[in-house]
Coordinates of N, CA and C in Angstrom, one line a residue:
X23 N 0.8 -1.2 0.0 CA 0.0 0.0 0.0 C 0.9 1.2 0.0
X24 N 0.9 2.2 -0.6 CA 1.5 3.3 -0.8 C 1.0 4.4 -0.2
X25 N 1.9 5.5 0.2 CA 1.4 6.6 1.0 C 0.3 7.0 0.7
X26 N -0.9 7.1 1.3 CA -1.9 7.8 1.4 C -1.4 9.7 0.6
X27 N -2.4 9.9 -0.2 CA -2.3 11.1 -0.2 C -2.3 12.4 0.8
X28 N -3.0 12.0 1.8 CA -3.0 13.1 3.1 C -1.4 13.0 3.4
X29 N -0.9 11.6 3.8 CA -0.1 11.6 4.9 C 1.3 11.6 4.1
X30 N 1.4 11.8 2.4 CA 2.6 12.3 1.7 C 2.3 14.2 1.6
X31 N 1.5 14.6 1.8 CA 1.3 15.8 1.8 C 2.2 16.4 2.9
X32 N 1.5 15.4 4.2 CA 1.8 16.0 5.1 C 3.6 15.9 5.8
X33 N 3.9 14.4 5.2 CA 5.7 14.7 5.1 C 6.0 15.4 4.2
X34 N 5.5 15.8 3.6 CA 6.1 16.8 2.8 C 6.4 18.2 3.2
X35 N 5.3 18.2 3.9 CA 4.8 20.0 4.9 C 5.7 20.0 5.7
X36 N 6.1 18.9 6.1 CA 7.1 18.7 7.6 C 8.6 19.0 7.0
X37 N 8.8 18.4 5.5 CA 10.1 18.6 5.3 C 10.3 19.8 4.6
X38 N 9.4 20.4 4.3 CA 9.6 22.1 4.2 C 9.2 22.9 5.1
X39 N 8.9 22.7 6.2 CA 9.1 23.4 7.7 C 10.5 23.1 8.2
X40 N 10.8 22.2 8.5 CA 11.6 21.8 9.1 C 13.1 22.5 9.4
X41 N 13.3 23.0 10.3 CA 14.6 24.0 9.9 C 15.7 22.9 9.3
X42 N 16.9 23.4 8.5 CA 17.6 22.7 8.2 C 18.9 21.9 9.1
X43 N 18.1 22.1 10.6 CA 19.3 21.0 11.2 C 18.4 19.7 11.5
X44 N 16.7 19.4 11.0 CA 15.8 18.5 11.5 C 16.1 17.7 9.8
X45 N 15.9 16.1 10.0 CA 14.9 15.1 9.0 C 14.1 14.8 9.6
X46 N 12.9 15.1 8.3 CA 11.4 14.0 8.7 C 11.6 12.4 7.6
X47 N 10.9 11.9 8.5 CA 10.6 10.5 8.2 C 9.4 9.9 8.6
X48 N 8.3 9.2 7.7 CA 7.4 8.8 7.6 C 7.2 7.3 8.0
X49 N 6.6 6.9 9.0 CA 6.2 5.4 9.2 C 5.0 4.7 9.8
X50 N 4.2 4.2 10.1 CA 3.0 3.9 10.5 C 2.3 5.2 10.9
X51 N 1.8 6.1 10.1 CA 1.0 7.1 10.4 C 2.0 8.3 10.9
X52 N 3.2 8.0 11.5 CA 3.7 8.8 12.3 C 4.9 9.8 11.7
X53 N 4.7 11.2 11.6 CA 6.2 11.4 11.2 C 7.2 12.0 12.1
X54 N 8.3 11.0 12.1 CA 9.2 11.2 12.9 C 10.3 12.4 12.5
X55 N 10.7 13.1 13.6 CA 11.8 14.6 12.9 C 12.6 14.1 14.0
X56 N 14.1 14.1 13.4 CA 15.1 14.2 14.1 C 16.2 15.7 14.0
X57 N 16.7 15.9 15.0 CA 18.4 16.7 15.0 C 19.0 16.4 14.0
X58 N 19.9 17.1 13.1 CA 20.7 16.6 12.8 C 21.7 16.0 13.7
X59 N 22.5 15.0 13.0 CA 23.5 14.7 13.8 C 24.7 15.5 14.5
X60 N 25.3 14.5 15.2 CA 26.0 15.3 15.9 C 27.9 15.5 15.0
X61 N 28.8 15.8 15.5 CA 30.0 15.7 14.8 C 30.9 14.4 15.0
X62 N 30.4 14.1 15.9 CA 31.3 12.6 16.7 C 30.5 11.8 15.8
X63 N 28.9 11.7 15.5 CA 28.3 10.5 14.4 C 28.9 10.5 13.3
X64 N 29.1 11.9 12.6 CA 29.6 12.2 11.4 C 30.9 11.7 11.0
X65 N 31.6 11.5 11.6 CA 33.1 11.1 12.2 C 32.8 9.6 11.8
X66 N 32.2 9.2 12.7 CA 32.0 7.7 12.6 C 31.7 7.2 11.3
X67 N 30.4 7.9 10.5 CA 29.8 7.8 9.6 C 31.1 7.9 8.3
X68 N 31.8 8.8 8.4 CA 33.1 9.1 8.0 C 33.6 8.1 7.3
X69 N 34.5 7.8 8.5 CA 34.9 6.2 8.5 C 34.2 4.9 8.0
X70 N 33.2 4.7 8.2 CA 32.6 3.5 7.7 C 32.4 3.9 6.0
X71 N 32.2 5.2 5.6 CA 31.8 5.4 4.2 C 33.2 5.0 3.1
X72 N 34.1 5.3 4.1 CA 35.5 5.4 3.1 C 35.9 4.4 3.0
X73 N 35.8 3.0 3.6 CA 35.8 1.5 3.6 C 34.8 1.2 2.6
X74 N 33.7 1.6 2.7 CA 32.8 1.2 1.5 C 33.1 1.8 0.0
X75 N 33.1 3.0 0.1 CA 33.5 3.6 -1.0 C 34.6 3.0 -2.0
X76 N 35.6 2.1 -1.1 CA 36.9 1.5 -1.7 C 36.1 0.3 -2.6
X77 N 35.0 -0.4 -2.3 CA 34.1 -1.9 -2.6 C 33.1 -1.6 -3.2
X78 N 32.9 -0.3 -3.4 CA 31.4 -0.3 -4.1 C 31.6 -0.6 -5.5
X79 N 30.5 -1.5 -6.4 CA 30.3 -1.3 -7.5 C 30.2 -0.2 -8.2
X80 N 30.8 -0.4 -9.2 CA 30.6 0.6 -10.3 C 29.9 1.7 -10.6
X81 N 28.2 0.6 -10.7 CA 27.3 1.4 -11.3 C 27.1 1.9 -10.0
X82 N 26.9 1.8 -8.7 CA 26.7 2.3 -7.5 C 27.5 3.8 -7.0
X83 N 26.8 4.3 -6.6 CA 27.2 6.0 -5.7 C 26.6 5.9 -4.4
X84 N 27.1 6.7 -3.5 CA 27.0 6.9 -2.0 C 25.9 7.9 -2.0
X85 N 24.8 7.7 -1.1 CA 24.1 9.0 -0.7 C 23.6 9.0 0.5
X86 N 23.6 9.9 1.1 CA 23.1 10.6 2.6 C 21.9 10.9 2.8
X87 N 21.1 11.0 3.7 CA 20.2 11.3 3.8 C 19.2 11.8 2.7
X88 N 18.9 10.9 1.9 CA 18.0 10.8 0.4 C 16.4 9.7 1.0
X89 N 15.7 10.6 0.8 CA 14.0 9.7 1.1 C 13.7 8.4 0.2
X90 N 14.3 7.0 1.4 CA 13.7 6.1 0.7 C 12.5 5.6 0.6
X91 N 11.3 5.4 -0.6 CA 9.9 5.0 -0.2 C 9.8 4.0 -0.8
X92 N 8.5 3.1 -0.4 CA 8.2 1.6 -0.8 C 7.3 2.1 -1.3
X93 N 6.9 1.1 -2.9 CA 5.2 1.3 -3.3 C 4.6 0.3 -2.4
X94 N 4.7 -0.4 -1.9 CA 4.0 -1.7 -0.9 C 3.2 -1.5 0.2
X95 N 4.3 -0.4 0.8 CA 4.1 -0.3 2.4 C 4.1 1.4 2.5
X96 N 3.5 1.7 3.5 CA 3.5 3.3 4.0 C 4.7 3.8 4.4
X97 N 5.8 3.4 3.8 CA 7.1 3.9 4.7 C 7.4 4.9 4.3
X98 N 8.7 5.9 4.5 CA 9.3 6.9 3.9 C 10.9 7.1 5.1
X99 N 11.8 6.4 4.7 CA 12.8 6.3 5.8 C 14.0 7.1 4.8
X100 N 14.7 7.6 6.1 CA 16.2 8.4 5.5 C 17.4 7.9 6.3
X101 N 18.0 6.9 5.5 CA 19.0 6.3 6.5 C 20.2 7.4 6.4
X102 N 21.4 6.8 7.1 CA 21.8 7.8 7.4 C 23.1 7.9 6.0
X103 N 23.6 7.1 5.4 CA 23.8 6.3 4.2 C 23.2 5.3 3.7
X104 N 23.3 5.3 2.2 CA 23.1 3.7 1.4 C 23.7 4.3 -0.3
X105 N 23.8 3.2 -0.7 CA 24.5 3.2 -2.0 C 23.2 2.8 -2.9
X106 N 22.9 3.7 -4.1 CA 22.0 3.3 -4.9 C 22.6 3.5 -6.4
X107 N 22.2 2.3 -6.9 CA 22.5 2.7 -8.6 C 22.7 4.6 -9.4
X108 N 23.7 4.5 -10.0 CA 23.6 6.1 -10.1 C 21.9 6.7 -11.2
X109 N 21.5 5.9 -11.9 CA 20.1 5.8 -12.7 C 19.4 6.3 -11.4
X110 N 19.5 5.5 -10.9 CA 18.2 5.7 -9.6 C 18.4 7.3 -8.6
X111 N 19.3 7.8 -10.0 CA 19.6 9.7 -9.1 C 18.9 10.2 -9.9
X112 N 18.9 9.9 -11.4 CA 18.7 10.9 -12.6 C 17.3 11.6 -12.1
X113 N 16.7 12.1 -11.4 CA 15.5 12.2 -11.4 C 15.2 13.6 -10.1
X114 N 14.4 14.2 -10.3 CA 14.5 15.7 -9.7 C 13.2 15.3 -8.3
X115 N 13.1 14.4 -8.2 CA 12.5 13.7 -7.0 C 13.7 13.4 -6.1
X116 N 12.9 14.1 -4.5 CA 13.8 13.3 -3.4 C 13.3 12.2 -2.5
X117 N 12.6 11.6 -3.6 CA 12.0 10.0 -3.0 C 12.7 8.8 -4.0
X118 N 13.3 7.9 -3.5 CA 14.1 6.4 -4.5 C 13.0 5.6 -3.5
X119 N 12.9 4.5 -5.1 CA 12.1 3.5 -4.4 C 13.4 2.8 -3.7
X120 N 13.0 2.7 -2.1 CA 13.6 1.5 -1.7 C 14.4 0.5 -1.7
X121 N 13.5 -0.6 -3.0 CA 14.3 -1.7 -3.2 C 15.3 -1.5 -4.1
X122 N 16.1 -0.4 -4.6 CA 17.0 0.2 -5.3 C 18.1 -0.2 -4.7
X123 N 17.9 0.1 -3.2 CA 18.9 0.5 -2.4 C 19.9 -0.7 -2.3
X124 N 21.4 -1.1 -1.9 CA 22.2 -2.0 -1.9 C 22.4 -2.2 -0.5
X125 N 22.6 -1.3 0.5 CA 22.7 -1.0 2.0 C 21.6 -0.1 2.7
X126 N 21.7 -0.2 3.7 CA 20.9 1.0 4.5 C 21.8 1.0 5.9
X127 N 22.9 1.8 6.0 CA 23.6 2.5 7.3 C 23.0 3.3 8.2
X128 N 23.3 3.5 9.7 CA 22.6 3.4 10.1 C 23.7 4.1 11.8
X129 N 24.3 4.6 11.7 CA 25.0 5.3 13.6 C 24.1 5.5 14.1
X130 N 23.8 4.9 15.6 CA 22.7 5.2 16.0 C 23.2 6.5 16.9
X131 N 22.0 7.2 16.9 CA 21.8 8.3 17.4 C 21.8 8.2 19.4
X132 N 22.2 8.8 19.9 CA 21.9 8.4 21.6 C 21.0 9.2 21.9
X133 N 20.7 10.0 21.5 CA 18.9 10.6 21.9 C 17.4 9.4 21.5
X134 N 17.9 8.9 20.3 CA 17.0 8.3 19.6 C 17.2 6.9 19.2
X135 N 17.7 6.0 20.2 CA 18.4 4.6 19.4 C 17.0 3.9 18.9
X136 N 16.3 3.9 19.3 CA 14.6 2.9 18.7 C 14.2 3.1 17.9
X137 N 14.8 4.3 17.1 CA 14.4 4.9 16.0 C 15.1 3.7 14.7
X138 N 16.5 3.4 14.8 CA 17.4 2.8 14.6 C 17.3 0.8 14.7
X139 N 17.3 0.5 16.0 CA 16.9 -0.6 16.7 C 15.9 -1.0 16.5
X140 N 15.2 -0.5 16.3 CA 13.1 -0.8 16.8 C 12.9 -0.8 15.0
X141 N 12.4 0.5 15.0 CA 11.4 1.2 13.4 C 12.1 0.9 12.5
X142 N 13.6 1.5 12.5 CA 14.2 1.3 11.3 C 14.1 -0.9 10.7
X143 N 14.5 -1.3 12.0 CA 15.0 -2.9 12.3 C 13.6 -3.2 11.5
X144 N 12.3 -3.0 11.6 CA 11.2 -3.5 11.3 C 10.3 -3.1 9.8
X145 N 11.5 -1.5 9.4 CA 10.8 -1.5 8.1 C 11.5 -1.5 7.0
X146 N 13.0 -1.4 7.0 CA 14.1 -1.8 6.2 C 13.9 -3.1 5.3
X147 N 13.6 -4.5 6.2 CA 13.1 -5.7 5.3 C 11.9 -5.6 4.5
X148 N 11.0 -5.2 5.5 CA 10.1 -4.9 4.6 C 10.0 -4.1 3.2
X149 N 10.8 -3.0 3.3 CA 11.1 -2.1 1.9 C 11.9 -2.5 1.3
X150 N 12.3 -3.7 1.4 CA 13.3 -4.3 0.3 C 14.2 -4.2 0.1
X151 N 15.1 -3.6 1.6 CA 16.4 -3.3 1.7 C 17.3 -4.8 1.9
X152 N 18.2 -5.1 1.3 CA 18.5 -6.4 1.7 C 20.3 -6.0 2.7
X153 N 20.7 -5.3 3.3 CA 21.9 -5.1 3.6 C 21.3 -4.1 4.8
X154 N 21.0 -4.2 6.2 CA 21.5 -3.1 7.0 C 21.8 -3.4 7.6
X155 N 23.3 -2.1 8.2 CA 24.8 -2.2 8.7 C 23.9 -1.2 10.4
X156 N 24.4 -1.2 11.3 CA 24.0 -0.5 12.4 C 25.3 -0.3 13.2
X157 N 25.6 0.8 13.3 CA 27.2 1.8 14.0 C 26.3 1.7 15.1
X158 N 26.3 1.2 16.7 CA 26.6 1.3 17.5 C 27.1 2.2 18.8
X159 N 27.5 3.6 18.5 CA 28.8 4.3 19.5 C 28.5 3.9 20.6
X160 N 27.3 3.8 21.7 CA 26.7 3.9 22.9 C 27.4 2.5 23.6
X161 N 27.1 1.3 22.5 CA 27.5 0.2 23.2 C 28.7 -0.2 22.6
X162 N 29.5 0.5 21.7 CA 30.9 -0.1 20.7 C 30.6 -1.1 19.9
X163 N 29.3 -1.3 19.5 CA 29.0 -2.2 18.4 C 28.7 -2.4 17.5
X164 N 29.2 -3.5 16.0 CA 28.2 -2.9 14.9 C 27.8 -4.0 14.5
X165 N 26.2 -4.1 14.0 CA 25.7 -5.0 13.5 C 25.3 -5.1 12.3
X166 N 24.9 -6.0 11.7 CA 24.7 -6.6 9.6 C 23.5 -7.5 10.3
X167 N 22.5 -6.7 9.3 CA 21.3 -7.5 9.2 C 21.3 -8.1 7.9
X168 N 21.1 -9.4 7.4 CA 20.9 -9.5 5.6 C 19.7 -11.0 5.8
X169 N 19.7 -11.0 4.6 CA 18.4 -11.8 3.8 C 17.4 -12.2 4.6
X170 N 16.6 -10.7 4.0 CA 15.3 -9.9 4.3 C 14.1 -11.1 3.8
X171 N 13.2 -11.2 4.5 CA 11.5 -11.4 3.5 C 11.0 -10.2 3.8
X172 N 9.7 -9.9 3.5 CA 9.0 -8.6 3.7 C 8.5 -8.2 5.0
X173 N 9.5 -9.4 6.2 CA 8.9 -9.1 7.6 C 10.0 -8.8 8.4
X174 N 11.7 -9.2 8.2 CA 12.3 -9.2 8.8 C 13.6 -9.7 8.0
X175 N 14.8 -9.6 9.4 CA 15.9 -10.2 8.6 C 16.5 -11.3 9.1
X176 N 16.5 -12.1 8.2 CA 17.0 -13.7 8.9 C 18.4 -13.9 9.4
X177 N 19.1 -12.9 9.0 CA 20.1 -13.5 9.6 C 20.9 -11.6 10.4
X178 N 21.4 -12.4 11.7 CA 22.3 -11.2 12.6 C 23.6 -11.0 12.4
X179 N 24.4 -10.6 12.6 CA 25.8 -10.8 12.9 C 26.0 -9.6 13.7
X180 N 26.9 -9.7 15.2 CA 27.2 -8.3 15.9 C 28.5 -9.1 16.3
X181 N 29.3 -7.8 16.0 CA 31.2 -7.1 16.6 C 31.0 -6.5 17.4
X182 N 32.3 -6.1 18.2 CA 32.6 -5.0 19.5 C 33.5 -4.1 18.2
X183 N 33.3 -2.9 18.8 CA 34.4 -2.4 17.8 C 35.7 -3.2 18.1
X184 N 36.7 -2.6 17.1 CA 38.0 -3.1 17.3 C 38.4 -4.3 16.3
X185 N 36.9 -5.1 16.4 CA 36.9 -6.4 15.2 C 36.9 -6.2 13.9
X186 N 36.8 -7.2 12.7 CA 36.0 -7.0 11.4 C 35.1 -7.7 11.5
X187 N 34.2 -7.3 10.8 CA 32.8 -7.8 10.1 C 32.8 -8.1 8.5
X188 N 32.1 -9.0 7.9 CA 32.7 -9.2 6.4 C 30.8 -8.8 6.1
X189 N 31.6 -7.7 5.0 CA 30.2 -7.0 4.4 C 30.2 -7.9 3.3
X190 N 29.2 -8.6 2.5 CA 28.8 -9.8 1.4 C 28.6 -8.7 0.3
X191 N 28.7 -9.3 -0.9 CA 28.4 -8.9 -2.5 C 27.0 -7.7 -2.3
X192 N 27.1 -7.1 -2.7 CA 28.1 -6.4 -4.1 C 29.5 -5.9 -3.4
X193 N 29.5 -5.5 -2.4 CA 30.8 -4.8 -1.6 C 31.5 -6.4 -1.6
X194 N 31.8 -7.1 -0.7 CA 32.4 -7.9 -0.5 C 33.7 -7.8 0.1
X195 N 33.4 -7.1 1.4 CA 35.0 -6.8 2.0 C 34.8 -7.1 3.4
X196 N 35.9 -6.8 4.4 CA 35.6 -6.6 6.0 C 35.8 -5.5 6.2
X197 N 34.8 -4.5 7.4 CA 34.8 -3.8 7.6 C 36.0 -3.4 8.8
X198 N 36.5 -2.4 9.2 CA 37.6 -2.3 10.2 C 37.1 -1.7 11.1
X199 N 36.3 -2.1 12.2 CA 35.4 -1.3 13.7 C 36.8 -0.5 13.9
X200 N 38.0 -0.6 13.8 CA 38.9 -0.7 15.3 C 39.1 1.2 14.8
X201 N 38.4 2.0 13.4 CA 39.0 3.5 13.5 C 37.4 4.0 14.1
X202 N 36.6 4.0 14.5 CA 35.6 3.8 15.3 C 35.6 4.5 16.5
X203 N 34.9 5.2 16.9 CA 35.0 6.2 17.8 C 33.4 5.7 19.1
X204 N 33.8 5.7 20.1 CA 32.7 5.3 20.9 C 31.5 6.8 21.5
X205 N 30.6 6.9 21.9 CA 30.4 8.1 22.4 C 30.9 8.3 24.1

């Protein structure tokens, strides 16, 4: 089921209010607005991008905070990175369908970890994300969620920083927790 017309109006209203240090994000009826992040996330975020950046496919590019939506489901989520086909930019829309996406990254926030943990954890499979990575700072951990059905993700894997984690195809490398910053 696809956004309701009321409730795409109304993230929409929200992301043109919104002063430019908030994102809105749309999920069961609710739209969520966050802070931007902090400098210490960004840092982190940093780091994990520049390991990936070295593995990414080709046809793939890095994007930040870009509105991903599902035609299926009511979602409208903005991870905090993911890599999408560069085709899936050409377009003067700041909504990508979802299942585009290769990853969905994800530092969790310490004001807001459930946002991350909870919401994100339960609508990422569902929108057809098959890859999400979760940075950790609070507890030094990072987790890979992969092969999604439309309800969840079957499989876990969690590090302490300091370890690697082996990110699978298209990337196909190990990540390095250990340049990783805790909060």
């Amino acid at each position: 089921m696809a956004i309701s017309p009321q409730h795409l109006q109304l993230l929409e209203e929200a992301q043109r209010i919104a002063p430019k240090a908030m994102k809105a994000e749309y999920t069961d009826g609710t739209v969520i607005m966050q802070a931007s992040p902090s400098a210490l996330h960004q840092l982190n975020l940093t780091k994990v991008r520049a390991q990936f950046d070295r593995h990414t496919p080709v046809e793939a590019v890095p994007v930040g905070n870009i509105d991903l939506v599902s035609p299926t489901i009511t979602k409208s989520r903005n991870p905090d990175l993911t890599y999408l086909p560069e085709e899936a930019l050409e377009t003067v829309s700041g909504k990508i369908p979802a299942g585009l996406a290769l990853i969905a990254v994800e530092v969790v926030s310490p004001s807001h970890p459930e946002n991350d943990w909870v919401g994100k954890l339960r609508d990422y499979p569902a929108m057809g994300i098959p890859l999400y990575l979760i940075v950790d700072p609070r507890q030094k951990t990072v987790t890979l969620f992969s092969r999604p059905d439309s309800t969840k993700y079957h499989r876990r894997e969690d590090i302490d920083f300091g370890e690697q984690i082996r990110i699978p195809a298209p990337f196909d490398f190990d990540l390095d927790t250990s340049v990783l910053r805790p909060h």
